[in-house]
Amino acid sequence: MKIKTFCDVFKKRYKLPEIKNLDDILIYFKKLKESINRGDVSALIIVDYLYNNISSKRVRKRKSSATEFEDFLDYAFGGKVTDNETRKNISPNLLIDISQAIHNYISSNRREKMDILFPSGYGLSLKTSVPDNTEINLGSFAREALFEGFLTPQEYGGERKGGLGSKPQIELTLNKIKAKGQWSNFYKRFAIMVENIYVDDIIFVIKDDYKLQIYGISGATLRKIIIEAVEEGPKSAITVINRYEGNSIRVERDKIIQKGAKVEIDFSKIEHSNLKKIILHLEELEEGALIYLDKNDIRGCEKFLLNKTKEIINSMK
């Protein structure tokens, strides 16, 4: 089944706009949710695809399910996954009191954040997760740039061994800066980095089997949450910041998504629909026909197809 065909039908039927901002994406999923309730066939086919390829317990922990959602954004909106060729270092405006080395780290980290680019030129960061993962990986946020001039590499350490791999370790490390009387300057550095790295909006998707939770979080909202937490000091900072893993920073999921806009797609509505019955019949039709053809039983295949087709038609009445 070519899901893009039904995405095109759905988009045309409801005159949905080209994606130019975060709201346009949320409008699409809201319309999809409404259309399921009305029994719209194209909507039901789309959500059946989303369930089987992205959200069901059978597939949701596979890396392929994240790729499938990227593919869906292509089918639905023409959004393309950015790669090393389409991503370019974006140099922020000249930053006061920031060395060239730190400036370069900021530019490199910012470059990695956009995952999907739409034909309009609008881009965003896409993240998918499962219910029991309470963190969001916000990607690269260079430790070397953040701590330069405040702590030596030996003082801030690595991930788990040295001091950045857990909340208590993060707090201990940040308290070293505060004890040196450098918190105000460190906070300014942190804010500059956040403001110039996390510029893109985020679509965050929780794959919860029969529910697909889609959150739209603007870049401005994300930046505000993180910066305000750190402004108050080390103890406040760890209410949002969890840990480093590699050079990537991980934050509390719920602190972020509770400030976003949410659309929830309920897949249970399709399980007992006529469409689901037809899809199952078609799968049986395909499998049965192939078995007969494998036996080179053309007459048996013809009879099977005729009877099965009648069964499908009767199920629609």
Short mmCIF file of C-alpha atoms in Angstrom, two decimals:
data_model
loop_
_atom_site.label_atom_id
_atom_site.label_comp_id
_atom_site.label_asym_id
_atom_site.label_seq_id
_atom_site.Cartn_x
_atom_site.Cartn_y
_atom_site.Cartn_z
CA MET A 1 0.00 0.00 0.00
CA LYS A 2 1.46 3.36 -1.04
CA ILE A 3 0.83 5.49 2.02
CA LYS A 4 1.88 8.66 0.20
CA THR A 5 -1.17 8.34 -2.07
CA PHE A 6 -3.50 8.53 0.92
CA CYS A 7 -1.46 11.31 2.52
CA ASP A 8 -1.94 13.34 -0.67
CA VAL A 9 -5.68 12.58 -0.73
CA PHE A 10 -6.06 13.58 2.92
CA LYS A 11 -4.09 16.80 2.52
CA LYS A 12 -6.02 17.82 -0.59
CA ARG A 13 -9.43 16.95 0.88
CA TYR A 14 -8.96 19.22 3.87
CA LYS A 15 -6.93 21.89 2.05
CA LEU A 16 -4.10 21.60 4.55
CA PRO A 17 -1.34 24.20 4.23
CA GLU A 18 2.27 23.82 3.21
CA ILE A 19 4.43 23.41 6.31
CA LYS A 20 5.88 26.80 7.19
CA ASN A 21 5.89 26.60 10.98
CA LEU A 22 5.20 24.33 13.96
CA ASP A 23 1.49 25.19 14.04
CA ASP A 24 1.01 23.86 10.49
CA ILE A 25 2.24 20.42 11.57
CA LEU A 26 0.01 20.38 14.64
CA ILE A 27 -2.99 21.42 12.50
CA TYR A 28 -2.38 18.36 10.31
CA PHE A 29 -2.39 15.94 13.25
CA LYS A 30 -5.42 17.61 14.82
CA LYS A 31 -7.29 17.22 11.54
CA LEU A 32 -6.15 13.61 11.35
CA LYS A 33 -7.53 12.97 14.84
CA GLU A 34 -10.87 14.59 13.96
CA SER A 35 -11.12 12.63 10.72
CA ILE A 36 -10.60 9.28 12.44
CA ASN A 37 -13.65 9.97 14.58
CA ARG A 38 -15.66 10.69 11.43
CA GLY A 39 -14.53 7.45 9.80
CA ASP A 40 -12.61 9.13 6.97
CA VAL A 41 -11.03 6.26 5.01
CA SER A 42 -7.81 8.07 4.06
CA ALA A 43 -7.31 9.10 7.71
CA LEU A 44 -7.92 5.53 8.91
CA ILE A 45 -5.39 4.19 6.41
CA ILE A 46 -2.81 6.77 7.56
CA VAL A 47 -3.24 5.96 11.26
CA ASP A 48 -3.14 2.22 10.52
CA TYR A 49 0.27 2.87 8.94
CA LEU A 50 1.42 4.95 11.92
CA TYR A 51 0.36 2.24 14.36
CA ASN A 52 1.90 -0.73 12.56
CA ASN A 53 5.18 0.96 11.58
CA ILE A 54 5.84 3.37 14.43
CA SER A 55 3.81 3.09 17.62
CA SER A 56 2.90 -0.55 18.26
CA LYS A 57 4.73 -2.46 21.00
CA ARG A 58 6.07 -4.78 18.32
CA VAL A 59 8.13 -2.05 16.60
CA ARG A 60 8.34 1.05 18.80
CA LYS A 61 11.74 0.27 20.36
CA ARG A 62 13.34 -0.46 17.02
CA LYS A 63 15.50 2.26 15.49
CA SER A 64 13.56 1.70 12.29
CA SER A 65 10.40 3.15 13.87
CA ALA A 66 12.12 6.55 14.18
CA THR A 67 13.17 6.31 10.55
CA GLU A 68 9.61 5.40 9.59
CA PHE A 69 8.35 8.59 11.23
CA GLU A 70 10.92 10.59 9.28
CA ASP A 71 9.63 8.87 6.14
CA PHE A 72 6.06 9.73 7.11
CA LEU A 73 6.95 13.43 7.36
CA ASP A 74 8.23 13.10 3.81
CA TYR A 75 5.06 11.34 2.58
CA ALA A 76 2.76 13.79 4.35
CA PHE A 77 4.60 17.09 3.92
CA GLY A 78 7.61 16.60 1.66
CA GLY A 79 9.97 16.99 4.64
CA LYS A 80 13.45 15.68 3.87
CA VAL A 81 15.95 14.30 6.35
CA THR A 82 18.94 16.58 6.54
CA ASP A 83 22.37 15.04 6.02
CA ASN A 84 25.96 16.18 5.88
CA GLU A 85 25.38 17.77 2.48
CA THR A 86 22.26 19.77 3.37
CA ARG A 87 23.45 20.75 6.83
CA LYS A 88 25.76 23.73 6.93
CA ASN A 89 27.55 25.40 9.80
CA ILE A 90 25.43 28.40 10.75
CA SER A 91 27.52 31.15 12.20
CA PRO A 92 25.59 33.13 14.81
CA ASN A 93 25.93 36.89 15.01
CA LEU A 94 29.14 38.10 16.57
CA LEU A 95 29.03 37.11 20.23
CA ILE A 96 30.57 39.49 22.74
CA ASP A 97 33.12 38.06 25.17
CA ILE A 98 33.15 34.70 23.38
CA SER A 99 36.39 33.28 21.99
CA GLN A 100 36.61 32.07 18.42
CA ALA A 101 37.01 28.50 19.67
CA ILE A 102 33.75 28.68 21.64
CA HIS A 103 32.08 30.42 18.70
CA ASN A 104 33.10 27.48 16.48
CA TYR A 105 31.69 24.94 18.94
CA ILE A 106 28.38 26.82 19.01
CA SER A 107 28.21 26.90 15.23
CA SER A 108 28.97 23.17 14.97
CA ASN A 109 26.47 22.17 17.67
CA ARG A 110 23.74 24.31 16.11
CA ARG A 111 24.34 22.71 12.74
CA GLU A 112 23.45 19.26 14.08
CA LYS A 113 20.04 20.14 15.54
CA MET A 114 17.83 20.37 12.43
CA ASP A 115 16.64 16.91 11.35
CA ILE A 116 13.86 17.66 8.85
CA LEU A 117 13.75 20.38 6.19
CA PHE A 118 10.49 21.21 4.42
CA PRO A 119 10.11 22.67 0.90
CA SER A 120 9.21 26.08 2.39
CA GLY A 121 12.66 26.27 4.01
CA TYR A 122 11.27 25.67 7.50
CA GLY A 123 13.15 23.03 9.49
CA LEU A 124 12.81 21.33 12.85
CA SER A 125 14.31 18.82 15.22
CA LEU A 126 12.50 15.47 15.44
CA LYS A 127 12.72 13.19 18.46
CA THR A 128 10.86 9.94 19.13
CA SER A 129 10.71 8.02 22.38
CA VAL A 130 8.79 5.46 24.44
CA PRO A 131 6.77 6.02 27.64
CA ASP A 132 9.34 4.65 30.09
CA ASN A 133 12.13 6.93 28.85
CA THR A 134 11.76 10.09 30.92
CA GLU A 135 14.66 11.96 29.31
CA ILE A 136 15.06 13.95 26.12
CA ASN A 137 18.43 13.87 24.42
CA LEU A 138 18.99 17.44 23.20
CA GLY A 139 22.12 16.52 21.29
CA SER A 140 25.55 18.10 21.31
CA PHE A 141 26.21 20.87 23.80
CA ALA A 142 29.99 21.09 23.95
CA ARG A 143 31.42 20.68 27.43
CA GLU A 144 34.72 22.12 26.23
CA ALA A 145 33.00 25.39 25.31
CA LEU A 146 30.68 25.51 28.33
CA PHE A 147 33.37 25.08 30.99
CA GLU A 148 36.29 26.85 29.32
CA GLY A 149 37.76 29.38 31.74
CA PHE A 150 35.66 28.10 34.65
CA LEU A 151 36.87 24.51 35.17
CA THR A 152 39.69 22.41 33.81
CA PRO A 153 38.84 19.14 32.02
CA GLN A 154 40.08 17.35 35.12
CA GLU A 155 37.66 19.33 37.28
CA TYR A 156 34.55 18.74 35.19
CA GLY A 157 35.56 15.22 34.18
CA GLY A 158 33.85 12.94 31.74
CA GLU A 159 30.42 11.34 31.74
CA ARG A 160 29.98 8.95 34.65
CA LYS A 161 33.51 8.60 35.98
CA GLY A 162 34.43 12.24 36.33
CA GLY A 163 31.36 14.24 37.13
CA LEU A 164 28.72 14.76 34.44
CA GLY A 165 26.88 11.44 34.20
CA SER A 166 24.13 11.98 36.78
CA LYS A 167 22.18 14.73 38.55
CA PRO A 168 24.30 14.58 41.74
CA GLN A 169 27.50 14.73 39.67
CA ILE A 170 26.19 17.64 37.60
CA GLU A 171 25.25 19.54 40.76
CA LEU A 172 28.64 18.86 42.34
CA THR A 173 30.42 20.11 39.22
CA LEU A 174 28.30 23.26 38.98
CA ASN A 175 28.89 23.98 42.67
CA LYS A 176 32.63 24.10 41.94
CA ILE A 177 31.97 27.05 39.66
CA LYS A 178 29.71 28.73 42.21
CA ALA A 179 32.35 28.27 44.92
CA LYS A 180 34.83 30.15 42.73
CA GLY A 181 32.44 33.12 42.56
CA GLN A 182 31.96 32.59 38.83
CA TRP A 183 28.27 31.61 38.67
CA SER A 184 27.08 34.87 37.09
CA ASN A 185 29.67 34.64 34.31
CA PHE A 186 29.00 30.94 33.82
CA TYR A 187 25.27 31.58 33.56
CA LYS A 188 25.91 34.20 30.84
CA ARG A 189 28.01 31.69 28.88
CA PHE A 190 25.36 29.00 29.29
CA ALA A 191 22.59 31.33 28.14
CA ILE A 192 24.56 32.45 25.08
CA MET A 193 25.17 28.84 24.08
CA VAL A 194 21.53 27.81 24.56
CA GLU A 195 20.20 30.85 22.68
CA ASN A 196 22.45 30.16 19.71
CA ILE A 197 22.32 26.34 19.58
CA TYR A 198 18.67 25.46 20.25
CA VAL A 199 17.14 27.66 17.60
CA ASP A 200 14.88 25.05 15.97
CA ASP A 201 11.41 23.95 17.02
CA ILE A 202 10.96 20.33 18.16
CA ILE A 203 8.44 17.65 17.35
CA PHE A 204 8.64 15.10 20.17
CA VAL A 205 6.75 11.85 19.68
CA ILE A 206 5.99 9.26 22.38
CA LYS A 207 5.20 5.86 20.85
CA ASP A 208 2.75 4.43 23.36
CA ASP A 209 1.29 1.44 21.51
CA TYR A 210 -2.38 2.36 20.92
CA LYS A 211 -1.59 6.03 21.56
CA LEU A 212 0.73 8.30 19.65
CA GLN A 213 1.50 11.43 21.65
CA ILE A 214 2.79 14.28 19.50
CA TYR A 215 4.22 17.37 21.19
CA GLY A 216 5.17 20.58 19.47
CA ILE A 217 7.74 22.59 21.42
CA SER A 218 8.97 25.88 20.05
CA GLY A 219 12.66 26.64 20.19
CA ALA A 220 11.85 29.75 22.24
CA THR A 221 9.96 27.69 24.84
CA LEU A 222 12.77 25.15 25.11
CA ARG A 223 15.39 27.85 25.59
CA LYS A 224 13.34 29.64 28.24
CA ILE A 225 12.86 26.48 30.33
CA ILE A 226 16.55 25.57 30.34
CA ILE A 227 17.94 29.06 30.83
CA GLU A 228 15.58 29.96 33.68
CA ALA A 229 16.45 26.74 35.51
CA VAL A 230 20.18 27.42 35.38
CA GLU A 231 19.83 31.11 36.29
CA GLU A 232 18.73 30.16 39.81
CA GLY A 233 21.84 28.10 40.54
CA PRO A 234 23.09 24.49 40.63
CA LYS A 235 20.19 23.00 42.58
CA SER A 236 17.63 24.57 40.26
CA ALA A 237 19.66 23.57 37.20
CA ILE A 238 19.29 19.86 37.93
CA THR A 239 15.51 20.10 38.04
CA VAL A 240 15.81 20.22 34.24
CA ILE A 241 19.31 19.00 33.36
CA ASN A 242 19.85 15.29 33.99
CA ARG A 243 23.30 14.43 32.71
CA TYR A 244 25.77 14.38 29.88
CA GLU A 245 26.25 11.32 27.71
CA GLY A 246 29.20 11.80 25.43
CA ASN A 247 28.95 15.43 24.44
CA SER A 248 25.15 15.33 24.42
CA ILE A 249 23.03 16.83 27.16
CA ARG A 250 19.95 15.02 28.47
CA VAL A 251 17.06 16.80 30.18
CA GLU A 252 13.89 15.96 32.08
CA ARG A 253 11.26 15.04 29.49
CA ASP A 254 8.18 16.15 31.42
CA LYS A 255 9.63 19.58 32.26
CA ILE A 256 9.83 20.23 28.52
CA ILE A 257 6.74 18.60 27.07
CA GLN A 258 4.35 20.06 29.65
CA LYS A 259 5.03 23.45 28.08
CA GLY A 260 4.38 22.19 24.55
CA ALA A 261 1.22 21.74 22.48
CA LYS A 262 -0.06 18.16 22.42
CA VAL A 263 -2.05 16.09 19.95
CA GLU A 264 -2.87 12.48 20.87
CA ILE A 265 -3.88 9.95 18.24
CA ASP A 266 -5.92 7.03 19.59
CA PHE A 267 -5.33 3.93 17.46
CA SER A 268 -7.88 1.80 19.29
CA LYS A 269 -10.58 3.39 17.13
CA ILE A 270 -9.33 1.56 14.04
CA GLU A 271 -9.19 -1.95 15.54
CA HIS A 272 -12.89 -2.69 15.10
CA SER A 273 -13.50 -0.56 12.03
CA ASN A 274 -14.64 -1.99 8.68
CA LEU A 275 -11.39 -0.75 7.20
CA LYS A 276 -9.35 -2.95 9.55
CA LYS A 277 -11.44 -5.97 8.54
CA ILE A 278 -10.90 -5.18 4.87
CA ILE A 279 -7.12 -4.78 5.37
CA LEU A 280 -6.97 -8.18 7.11
CA HIS A 281 -9.02 -9.74 4.29
CA LEU A 282 -6.66 -8.25 1.69
CA GLU A 283 -3.63 -9.65 3.53
CA GLU A 284 -5.29 -13.10 3.53
CA LEU A 285 -6.14 -12.65 -0.15
CA GLU A 286 -2.53 -11.88 -1.04
CA GLU A 287 -1.11 -14.74 1.03
CA GLY A 288 -3.64 -17.28 -0.27
CA ALA A 289 -3.15 -16.28 -3.91
CA LEU A 290 0.63 -16.60 -3.61
CA ILE A 291 0.29 -20.08 -2.10
CA TYR A 292 -1.83 -21.24 -5.05
CA LEU A 293 0.55 -19.65 -7.56
CA ASP A 294 3.50 -21.33 -5.86
CA LYS A 295 1.75 -24.65 -6.54
CA ASN A 296 1.07 -23.52 -10.11
CA ASP A 297 -2.64 -24.10 -9.39
CA ILE A 298 -4.15 -21.36 -11.55
CA ARG A 299 -7.72 -22.66 -11.32
CA GLY A 300 -7.49 -23.00 -7.56
CA CYS A 301 -6.12 -19.45 -7.36
CA GLU A 302 -8.96 -18.14 -9.52
CA LYS A 303 -11.59 -19.84 -7.35
CA PHE A 304 -9.92 -18.63 -4.15
CA LEU A 305 -9.76 -15.02 -5.38
CA LEU A 306 -13.40 -15.08 -6.44
CA ASN A 307 -14.65 -16.46 -3.11
CA LYS A 308 -12.40 -14.20 -1.05
CA THR A 309 -13.47 -11.12 -3.01
CA LYS A 310 -17.13 -11.94 -2.35
CA GLU A 311 -16.29 -12.31 1.34
CA ILE A 312 -14.64 -8.88 1.38
CA ILE A 313 -17.62 -7.25 -0.35
CA ASN A 314 -20.06 -8.88 2.08
CA SER A 315 -18.03 -7.61 5.04
CA MET A 316 -18.54 -4.05 3.77
CA LYS A 317 -22.34 -4.28 3.78
#
